[in-house]
Each structure stands twice: as structure tokens, then as C-alpha cells.
PDB file of C-alpha atoms in Angstrom:
ATOM      1  CA  MET A   1      -0.510  -8.382 -11.566  1.00  0.00           C
ATOM      2  CA  SER A   2      -1.340  -7.302 -15.101  1.00  0.00           C
ATOM      3  CA  GLU A   3       0.746  -4.883 -17.114  1.00  0.00           C
ATOM      4  CA  VAL A   4      -0.918  -1.542 -17.890  1.00  0.00           C
ATOM      5  CA  ARG A   5      -0.152   0.638 -20.895  1.00  0.00           C
ATOM      6  CA  ILE A   6      -0.340   4.419 -20.531  1.00  0.00           C
ATOM      7  CA  ALA A   7       0.585   7.109 -23.068  1.00  0.00           C
ATOM      8  CA  VAL A   8       2.598   9.874 -21.365  1.00  0.00           C
ATOM      9  CA  GLU A   9       4.311  13.113 -22.328  1.00  0.00           C
ATOM     10  CA  GLN A  10       7.667  14.551 -21.309  1.00  0.00           C
ATOM     11  CA  ARG A  11       7.616  17.751 -19.248  1.00  0.00           C
ATOM     12  CA  ASN A  12       9.943  20.631 -20.006  1.00  0.00           C
ATOM     13  CA  GLU A  13       8.603  23.034 -17.369  1.00  0.00           C
ATOM     14  CA  PHE A  14       9.324  22.587 -13.673  1.00  0.00           C
ATOM     15  CA  GLY A  15       8.387  24.185 -10.372  1.00  0.00           C
ATOM     16  CA  LYS A  16       5.121  24.671  -8.492  1.00  0.00           C
ATOM     17  CA  GLY A  17       3.556  26.882 -11.153  1.00  0.00           C
ATOM     18  CA  ALA A  18       4.287  24.372 -13.913  1.00  0.00           C
ATOM     19  CA  ALA A  19       2.948  21.546 -11.747  1.00  0.00           C
ATOM     20  CA  ARG A  20      -0.325  23.425 -11.187  1.00  0.00           C
ATOM     21  CA  ARG A  21      -0.695  24.024 -14.927  1.00  0.00           C
ATOM     22  CA  THR A  22      -0.062  20.315 -15.561  1.00  0.00           C
ATOM     23  CA  ARG A  23      -2.795  19.322 -13.098  1.00  0.00           C
ATOM     24  CA  ARG A  24      -5.241  21.868 -14.535  1.00  0.00           C
ATOM     25  CA  ALA A  25      -4.713  20.190 -17.905  1.00  0.00           C
ATOM     26  CA  GLY A  26      -5.858  16.846 -16.470  1.00  0.00           C
ATOM     27  CA  GLN A  27      -2.332  15.489 -16.068  1.00  0.00           C
ATOM     28  CA  ILE A  28      -0.229  14.397 -13.084  1.00  0.00           C
ATOM     29  CA  PRO A  29       3.410  15.517 -12.747  1.00  0.00           C
ATOM     30  CA  ALA A  30       5.691  12.482 -12.438  1.00  0.00           C
ATOM     31  CA  VAL A  31       9.375  11.574 -12.358  1.00  0.00           C
ATOM     32  CA  LEU A  32      10.830   8.346 -13.760  1.00  0.00           C
ATOM     33  CA  TYR A  33      14.214   7.284 -12.368  1.00  0.00           C
ATOM     34  CA  GLY A  34      16.395   4.220 -11.864  1.00  0.00           C
ATOM     35  CA  HIS A  35      19.192   2.091 -13.372  1.00  0.00           C
ATOM     36  CA  GLY A  36      21.551   5.057 -13.280  1.00  0.00           C
ATOM     37  CA  ALA A  37      19.654   6.893 -16.025  1.00  0.00           C
ATOM     38  CA  ASP A  38      18.911  10.606 -15.861  1.00  0.00           C
ATOM     39  CA  PRO A  39      15.466  11.249 -14.323  1.00  0.00           C
ATOM     40  CA  LYS A  40      12.686  11.849 -16.839  1.00  0.00           C
ATOM     41  CA  HIS A  41       9.986  14.376 -15.994  1.00  0.00           C
ATOM     42  CA  LEU A  42       6.642  13.164 -17.302  1.00  0.00           C
ATOM     43  CA  SER A  43       2.942  14.013 -17.357  1.00  0.00           C
ATOM     44  CA  LEU A  44       0.546  11.126 -16.661  1.00  0.00           C
ATOM     45  CA  PRO A  45      -3.110  11.235 -17.737  1.00  0.00           C
ATOM     46  CA  SER A  46      -5.046  11.578 -14.456  1.00  0.00           C
ATOM     47  CA  VAL A  47      -8.042   9.401 -15.319  1.00  0.00           C
ATOM     48  CA  GLU A  48      -6.035   6.521 -16.825  1.00  0.00           C
ATOM     49  CA  PHE A  49      -3.483   6.484 -14.001  1.00  0.00           C
ATOM     50  CA  ALA A  50      -6.169   6.581 -11.286  1.00  0.00           C
ATOM     51  CA  ARG A  51      -7.932   3.649 -12.981  1.00  0.00           C
ATOM     52  CA  ALA A  52      -4.678   1.661 -13.147  1.00  0.00           C
ATOM     53  CA  ILE A  53      -4.076   2.153  -9.422  1.00  0.00           C
ATOM     54  CA  ARG A  54      -7.669   1.351  -8.535  1.00  0.00           C
ATOM     55  CA  GLU A  55      -7.659  -1.877 -10.535  1.00  0.00           C
ATOM     56  CA  ASN A  56      -4.069  -3.025  -9.903  1.00  0.00           C
ATOM     57  CA  GLY A  57      -3.103  -1.496  -6.561  1.00  0.00           C
ATOM     58  CA  HIS A  58      -0.300   0.899  -5.641  1.00  0.00           C
ATOM     59  CA  ASN A  59       2.316  -1.548  -6.932  1.00  0.00           C
ATOM     60  CA  ALA A  60       0.993  -1.276 -10.471  1.00  0.00           C
ATOM     61  CA  VAL A  61       3.611  -1.858 -13.177  1.00  0.00           C
ATOM     62  CA  LEU A  62       3.109   0.473 -16.126  1.00  0.00           C
ATOM     63  CA  THR A  63       4.282   0.306 -19.710  1.00  0.00           C
ATOM     64  CA  LEU A  64       4.855   3.980 -20.399  1.00  0.00           C
ATOM     65  CA  GLU A  65       4.517   4.953 -24.047  1.00  0.00           C
ATOM     66  CA  VAL A  66       6.598   8.122 -23.958  1.00  0.00           C
ATOM     67  CA  ALA A  67       5.891  10.469 -26.844  1.00  0.00           C
ATOM     68  CA  GLY A  68       9.003  10.660 -29.039  1.00  0.00           C
ATOM     69  CA  SER A  69      11.039   8.380 -26.752  1.00  0.00           C
ATOM     70  CA  GLY A  70       9.696   4.830 -27.072  1.00  0.00           C
ATOM     71  CA  LYS A  71       8.467   2.617 -24.218  1.00  0.00           C
ATOM     72  CA  GLU A  72       9.609   2.263 -20.624  1.00  0.00           C
ATOM     73  CA  LEU A  73       8.594  -0.287 -17.989  1.00  0.00           C
ATOM     74  CA  ALA A  74       8.002   1.366 -14.603  1.00  0.00           C
ATOM     75  CA  LEU A  75       6.865   0.454 -11.092  1.00  0.00           C
ATOM     76  CA  THR A  76       4.669   2.898  -9.214  1.00  0.00           C
ATOM     77  CA  LYS A  77       6.897   3.758  -6.247  1.00  0.00           C
ATOM     78  CA  THR A  78       5.381   6.763  -4.460  1.00  0.00           C
ATOM     79  CA  ILE A  79       2.030   8.512  -4.863  1.00  0.00           C
ATOM     80  CA  THR A  80       1.619  11.914  -3.213  1.00  0.00           C
ATOM     81  CA  ALA A  81      -1.980  13.020  -2.707  1.00  0.00           C
ATOM     82  CA  HIS A  82      -3.369  16.374  -1.538  1.00  0.00           C
ATOM     83  CA  PRO A  83      -3.887  16.079   2.249  1.00  0.00           C
ATOM     84  CA  ILE A  84      -7.389  17.603   2.152  1.00  0.00           C
ATOM     85  CA  LYS A  85      -8.814  17.334  -1.359  1.00  0.00           C
ATOM     86  CA  GLY A  86      -7.361  13.877  -2.023  1.00  0.00           C
ATOM     87  CA  TYR A  87      -6.356  14.330  -5.665  1.00  0.00           C
ATOM     88  CA  ILE A  88      -2.956  12.991  -6.782  1.00  0.00           C
ATOM     89  CA  GLU A  89      -0.325  15.729  -6.751  1.00  0.00           C
ATOM     90  CA  HIS A  90       2.781  13.838  -7.854  1.00  0.00           C
ATOM     91  CA  VAL A  91       4.009  10.344  -8.709  1.00  0.00           C
ATOM     92  CA  ASP A  92       7.474   8.788  -8.487  1.00  0.00           C
ATOM     93  CA  LEU A  93       8.091   5.925 -10.914  1.00  0.00           C
ATOM     94  CA  LEU A  94      10.923   3.401 -10.759  1.00  0.00           C
ATOM     95  CA  LEU A  95      12.407   2.157 -14.022  1.00  0.00           C
ATOM     96  CA  VAL A  96      12.438  -1.667 -14.100  1.00  0.00           C
ATOM     97  CA  LYS A  97      13.311  -4.426 -16.550  1.00  0.00           C
ATOM     98  CA  ARG A  98      11.506  -7.652 -17.332  1.00  0.00           C
ATOM     99  CA  GLY A  99      12.690 -10.409 -15.022  1.00  0.00           C
ATOM    100  CA  GLU A 100      14.097  -7.927 -12.520  1.00  0.00           C
ATOM    101  CA  LYS A 101      13.194  -8.411  -8.853  1.00  0.00           C
ATOM    102  CA  VAL A 102      11.942  -5.465  -6.809  1.00  0.00           C
ATOM    103  CA  THR A 103      11.179  -4.908  -3.128  1.00  0.00           C
ATOM    104  CA  VAL A 104       7.664  -3.679  -2.372  1.00  0.00           C
ATOM    105  CA  ASN A 105       5.060  -3.554   0.401  1.00  0.00           C
ATOM    106  CA  VAL A 106       2.022  -5.777  -0.190  1.00  0.00           C
ATOM    107  CA  PRO A 107      -1.275  -5.586   1.764  1.00  0.00           C
ATOM    108  CA  ILE A 108      -2.183  -8.449   4.120  1.00  0.00           C
ATOM    109  CA  VAL A 109      -5.819  -9.575   4.049  1.00  0.00           C
ATOM    110  CA  VAL A 110      -7.024 -11.612   7.041  1.00  0.00           C
ATOM    111  CA  SER A 111      -9.800 -14.098   6.200  1.00  0.00           C
ATOM    112  CA  GLY A 112     -11.901 -16.623   8.093  1.00  0.00           C
ATOM    113  CA  ASP A 113     -13.301 -16.685  11.622  1.00  0.00           C
ATOM    114  CA  ALA A 114     -11.365 -17.511  14.760  1.00  0.00           C
ATOM    115  CA  ALA A 115     -12.764 -19.703  17.546  1.00  0.00           C
ATOM    116  CA  SER A 116     -15.828 -18.534  19.474  1.00  0.00           C
ATOM    117  CA  GLY A 117     -15.060 -15.908  22.108  1.00  0.00           C
ATOM    118  CA  ALA A 118     -11.842 -14.782  20.441  1.00  0.00           C
ATOM    119  CA  LEU A 119     -10.742 -11.216  19.851  1.00  0.00           C
ATOM    120  CA  VAL A 120      -8.706 -10.833  16.643  1.00  0.00           C
ATOM    121  CA  SER A 121      -6.155  -8.008  16.494  1.00  0.00           C
ATOM    122  CA  GLN A 122      -4.335  -7.418  13.199  1.00  0.00           C
ATOM    123  CA  GLU A 123      -0.988  -5.915  14.175  1.00  0.00           C
ATOM    124  CA  LEU A 124       0.471  -5.676  10.642  1.00  0.00           C
ATOM    125  CA  THR A 125      -1.467  -4.519   7.576  1.00  0.00           C
ATOM    126  CA  GLU A 126       1.248  -4.953   4.939  1.00  0.00           C
ATOM    127  CA  VAL A 127       4.451  -6.912   4.513  1.00  0.00           C
ATOM    128  CA  GLU A 128       7.671  -6.193   2.609  1.00  0.00           C
ATOM    129  CA  VAL A 129       8.530  -8.797  -0.014  1.00  0.00           C
ATOM    130  CA  GLU A 130      10.782  -9.277  -3.019  1.00  0.00           C
ATOM    131  CA  ALA A 131       9.147 -10.338  -6.267  1.00  0.00           C
ATOM    132  CA  GLU A 132       9.643 -10.206 -10.010  1.00  0.00           C
ATOM    133  CA  ALA A 133       8.438  -6.827 -11.277  1.00  0.00           C
ATOM    134  CA  LEU A 134       5.652  -8.270 -13.440  1.00  0.00           C
ATOM    135  CA  HIS A 135       4.518 -10.816 -10.840  1.00  0.00           C
ATOM    136  CA  ILE A 136       3.984  -8.715  -7.713  1.00  0.00           C
ATOM    137  CA  PRO A 137       1.085 -10.153  -5.686  1.00  0.00           C
ATOM    138  CA  GLU A 138      -1.796  -7.714  -5.248  1.00  0.00           C
ATOM    139  CA  GLN A 139      -2.343  -8.971  -1.688  1.00  0.00           C
ATOM    140  CA  ILE A 140      -1.358 -11.809   0.623  1.00  0.00           C
ATOM    141  CA  GLU A 141      -4.152 -13.678   2.385  1.00  0.00           C
ATOM    142  CA  LEU A 142      -3.798 -15.037   5.911  1.00  0.00           C
ATOM    143  CA  SER A 143      -6.497 -17.456   7.084  1.00  0.00           C
ATOM    144  CA  ILE A 144      -7.427 -17.531  10.772  1.00  0.00           C
ATOM    145  CA  GLU A 145     -10.302 -19.973  10.284  1.00  0.00           C
ATOM    146  CA  GLY A 146     -10.830 -21.861  13.558  1.00  0.00           C
ATOM    147  CA  ALA A 147      -7.736 -20.354  15.214  1.00  0.00           C
ATOM    148  CA  GLU A 148      -7.817 -20.851  18.992  1.00  0.00           C
ATOM    149  CA  ILE A 149      -7.461 -18.184  21.676  1.00  0.00           C
ATOM    150  CA  GLY A 150      -3.778 -17.585  22.368  1.00  0.00           C
ATOM    151  CA  THR A 151      -2.757 -18.063  18.734  1.00  0.00           C
ATOM    152  CA  GLN A 152      -0.159 -15.645  17.394  1.00  0.00           C
ATOM    153  CA  LEU A 153       0.656 -15.539  13.695  1.00  0.00           C
ATOM    154  CA  HIS A 154       3.861 -13.946  12.429  1.00  0.00           C
ATOM    155  CA  ALA A 155       5.229 -12.839   9.063  1.00  0.00           C
ATOM    156  CA  SER A 156       6.881 -16.266   8.754  1.00  0.00           C
ATOM    157  CA  ASP A 157       3.387 -17.838   8.761  1.00  0.00           C
ATOM    158  CA  LEU A 158       2.346 -16.032   5.571  1.00  0.00           C
ATOM    159  CA  LYS A 159       1.998 -18.251   2.505  1.00  0.00           C
ATOM    160  CA  LEU A 160       3.784 -16.337  -0.230  1.00  0.00           C
ATOM    161  CA  PRO A 161       3.234 -16.982  -3.942  1.00  0.00           C
ATOM    162  CA  LYS A 162       5.914 -18.865  -5.848  1.00  0.00           C
ATOM    163  CA  GLY A 163       8.814 -16.572  -6.706  1.00  0.00           C
ATOM    164  CA  THR A 164       8.044 -14.163  -3.846  1.00  0.00           C
ATOM    165  CA  THR A 165      10.335 -14.017  -0.807  1.00  0.00           C
ATOM    166  CA  LEU A 166       9.881 -12.357   2.574  1.00  0.00           C
ATOM    167  CA  VAL A 167      11.940  -9.236   3.355  1.00  0.00           C
ATOM    168  CA  SER A 168      10.207  -8.159   6.586  1.00  0.00           C
ATOM    169  CA  ASP A 169      11.424  -9.620   9.873  1.00  0.00           C
ATOM    170  CA  PRO A 170       9.865 -13.117  10.007  1.00  0.00           C
ATOM    171  CA  GLU A 171       9.216 -12.671  13.752  1.00  0.00           C
ATOM    172  CA  THR A 172       6.998  -9.618  13.202  1.00  0.00           C
ATOM    173  CA  MET A 173       3.534 -10.329  14.593  1.00  0.00           C
ATOM    174  CA  VAL A 174       0.713 -10.121  12.062  1.00  0.00           C
ATOM    175  CA  VAL A 175      -2.302 -11.346  14.068  1.00  0.00           C
ATOM    176  CA  ASN A 176      -2.838 -11.816  17.794  1.00  0.00           C
ATOM    177  CA  ILE A 177      -5.872 -13.802  18.959  1.00  0.00           C
ATOM    178  CA  SER A 178      -6.871 -13.203  22.575  1.00  0.00           C
ATOM    179  CA  GLU A 179      -9.902 -13.862  24.750  1.00  0.00           C
ATOM    180  CA  ALA A 180     -12.637 -11.325  24.073  1.00  0.00           C
ATOM    181  CA  ALA A 181     -14.695 -12.211  27.170  1.00  0.00           C
ATOM    182  CA  ALA A 182     -11.825 -11.403  29.537  1.00  0.00           C
ATOM    183  CA  SER A 183     -11.369  -8.002  27.972  1.00  0.00           C
ATOM    184  CA  MET A 184     -15.098  -7.269  28.257  1.00  0.00           C
ATOM    185  CA  GLU A 185     -15.205  -8.355  31.897  1.00  0.00           C
ATOM    186  CA  GLU A 186     -12.266  -6.129  32.765  1.00  0.00           C
ATOM    187  CA  GLU A 187     -13.925  -3.206  30.992  1.00  0.00           C
ATOM    188  CA  SER A 188     -17.230  -3.829  32.832  1.00  0.00           C
ATOM    189  CA  ALA A 189     -15.431  -4.071  36.180  1.00  0.00           C
ATOM    190  CA  SER A 190     -13.580  -0.843  35.466  1.00  0.00           C
ATOM    191  CA  GLU A 191     -16.821   0.920  34.553  1.00  0.00           C
ATOM    192  CA  GLY A 192     -18.429  -0.403  37.767  1.00  0.00           C
ATOM    193  CA  GLU A 193     -15.581   0.930  39.884  1.00  0.00           C
ATOM    194  CA  GLU A 194     -15.806   4.337  38.218  1.00  0.00           C
ATOM    195  CA  ALA A 195     -19.576   4.466  38.825  1.00  0.00           C
ATOM    196  CA  ALA A 196     -19.083   3.550  42.503  1.00  0.00           C
ATOM    197  CA  GLU A 197     -16.477   6.270  42.901  1.00  0.00           C
ATOM    198  CA  GLU A 198     -18.820   8.834  41.347  1.00  0.00           C
ATOM    199  CA  GLU A 199     -21.651   7.844  43.728  1.00  0.00           C
ATOM    200  CA  THR A 200     -19.301   8.141  46.717  1.00  0.00           C
ATOM    201  CA  SER A 201     -18.195  11.562  45.586  1.00  0.00           C
ATOM    202  CA  GLU A 202     -21.788  12.744  45.147  1.00  0.00           C
ATOM    203  CA  GLU A 203     -22.769  11.498  48.628  1.00  0.00           C
ATOM    204  CA  ALA A 204     -19.809  13.292  50.156  1.00  0.00           C
TER     205      ALA A 204
END
């Protein structure tokens, strides 16, 4: 994952009113914390931050160029978006150091095609891992190419990049491959029984 540089400003006003004024100015209210340091209240440029997240994912590591305070390395920890309008309301940033390991959730991408007649159910969409702050994988791919019916793949089956270790329970199921035809037959039988019951009711 590439490092992204963003110029930010320190905030001296707090509260809902100040946050609204910050957003109207094209900025996002944010807090930087970690390593026992006092939290820093910052304003992130909306367009640049949104681009960084879009291109690098929610685990983007940012080099914050803080006006009048030098540079800080930070991991995007929590992004709060408006529930209806979708714009970013607030961001929590975690202060990190080069070489430091962090624990994050990484998306799982299932690729390939299972055997004919199989129904693929992805039970887990992301996995918790520990990785060096500047080498967090953007995603972890799990291939099911040719997997037979009855196959179950767990977190322990994920191939993690070098330097990345699994934090999630290794027994957590990621993908379950069952027989699609059986499910369809059961559904058809159920629909047939319901139709028969309706006809009986109408005749009565």
C-alpha cells in the first residue's frame, strides 16, 4: 500500500457548530491520537482525503503535513459518513511509526469458479490481520477455482502476504461450497406444496 501525503490544518474550534463550519469550508474534522500523545484536532481536505481512500482503501496510511507542526504518519482508523447523504462527517486517525505493526481488517476477494452445480456462499468478507503499517495488503484473494461441492475454506486457508499474520480465529469459515441443484429442488418442491395447499383451500 502506497504512502499518501496530505496537507492538513490544526483545528482550534470544537463542537457541532465548528464541525459544520469545517465541512462547509471543504474540510473534514479529524482527530489524530496514539502513542500516549495528546490528541490533535485536524481538518483534512475533503477531495484529497476521499481520493486517498478510493485509491488505497480504508486502511490508507497518510503522511500528514501539519501546518506549523511538521509531519506525522497516520493510519486511517475510523471513517464516519452521513447515514443518508453519504458524505464523510468525521475521521479518526491513529499515529503510527515506520516499522510498527498494526492490526487492521482487510477485505477478502473470492476468485475463480467452483465445480459445476456448486453454490458458493461467502461467509466472511474481511479478515483481521497484523501487518507493518506501510505494508498493509489492500485485499486478500482466495481462489475457489475447481473447488468441489462440500468444500469449506476457513481463515487458516488464506494465503497471507509475507510479513502479515492472521489475527482472526483460524477456524472461522470464509467460503462454503454446497450443492446448488439440491437447494433448487427443495425450493421447487416447497413451491409445489404451497400451490397444492392453495388449490385445496380454494376448492373448499
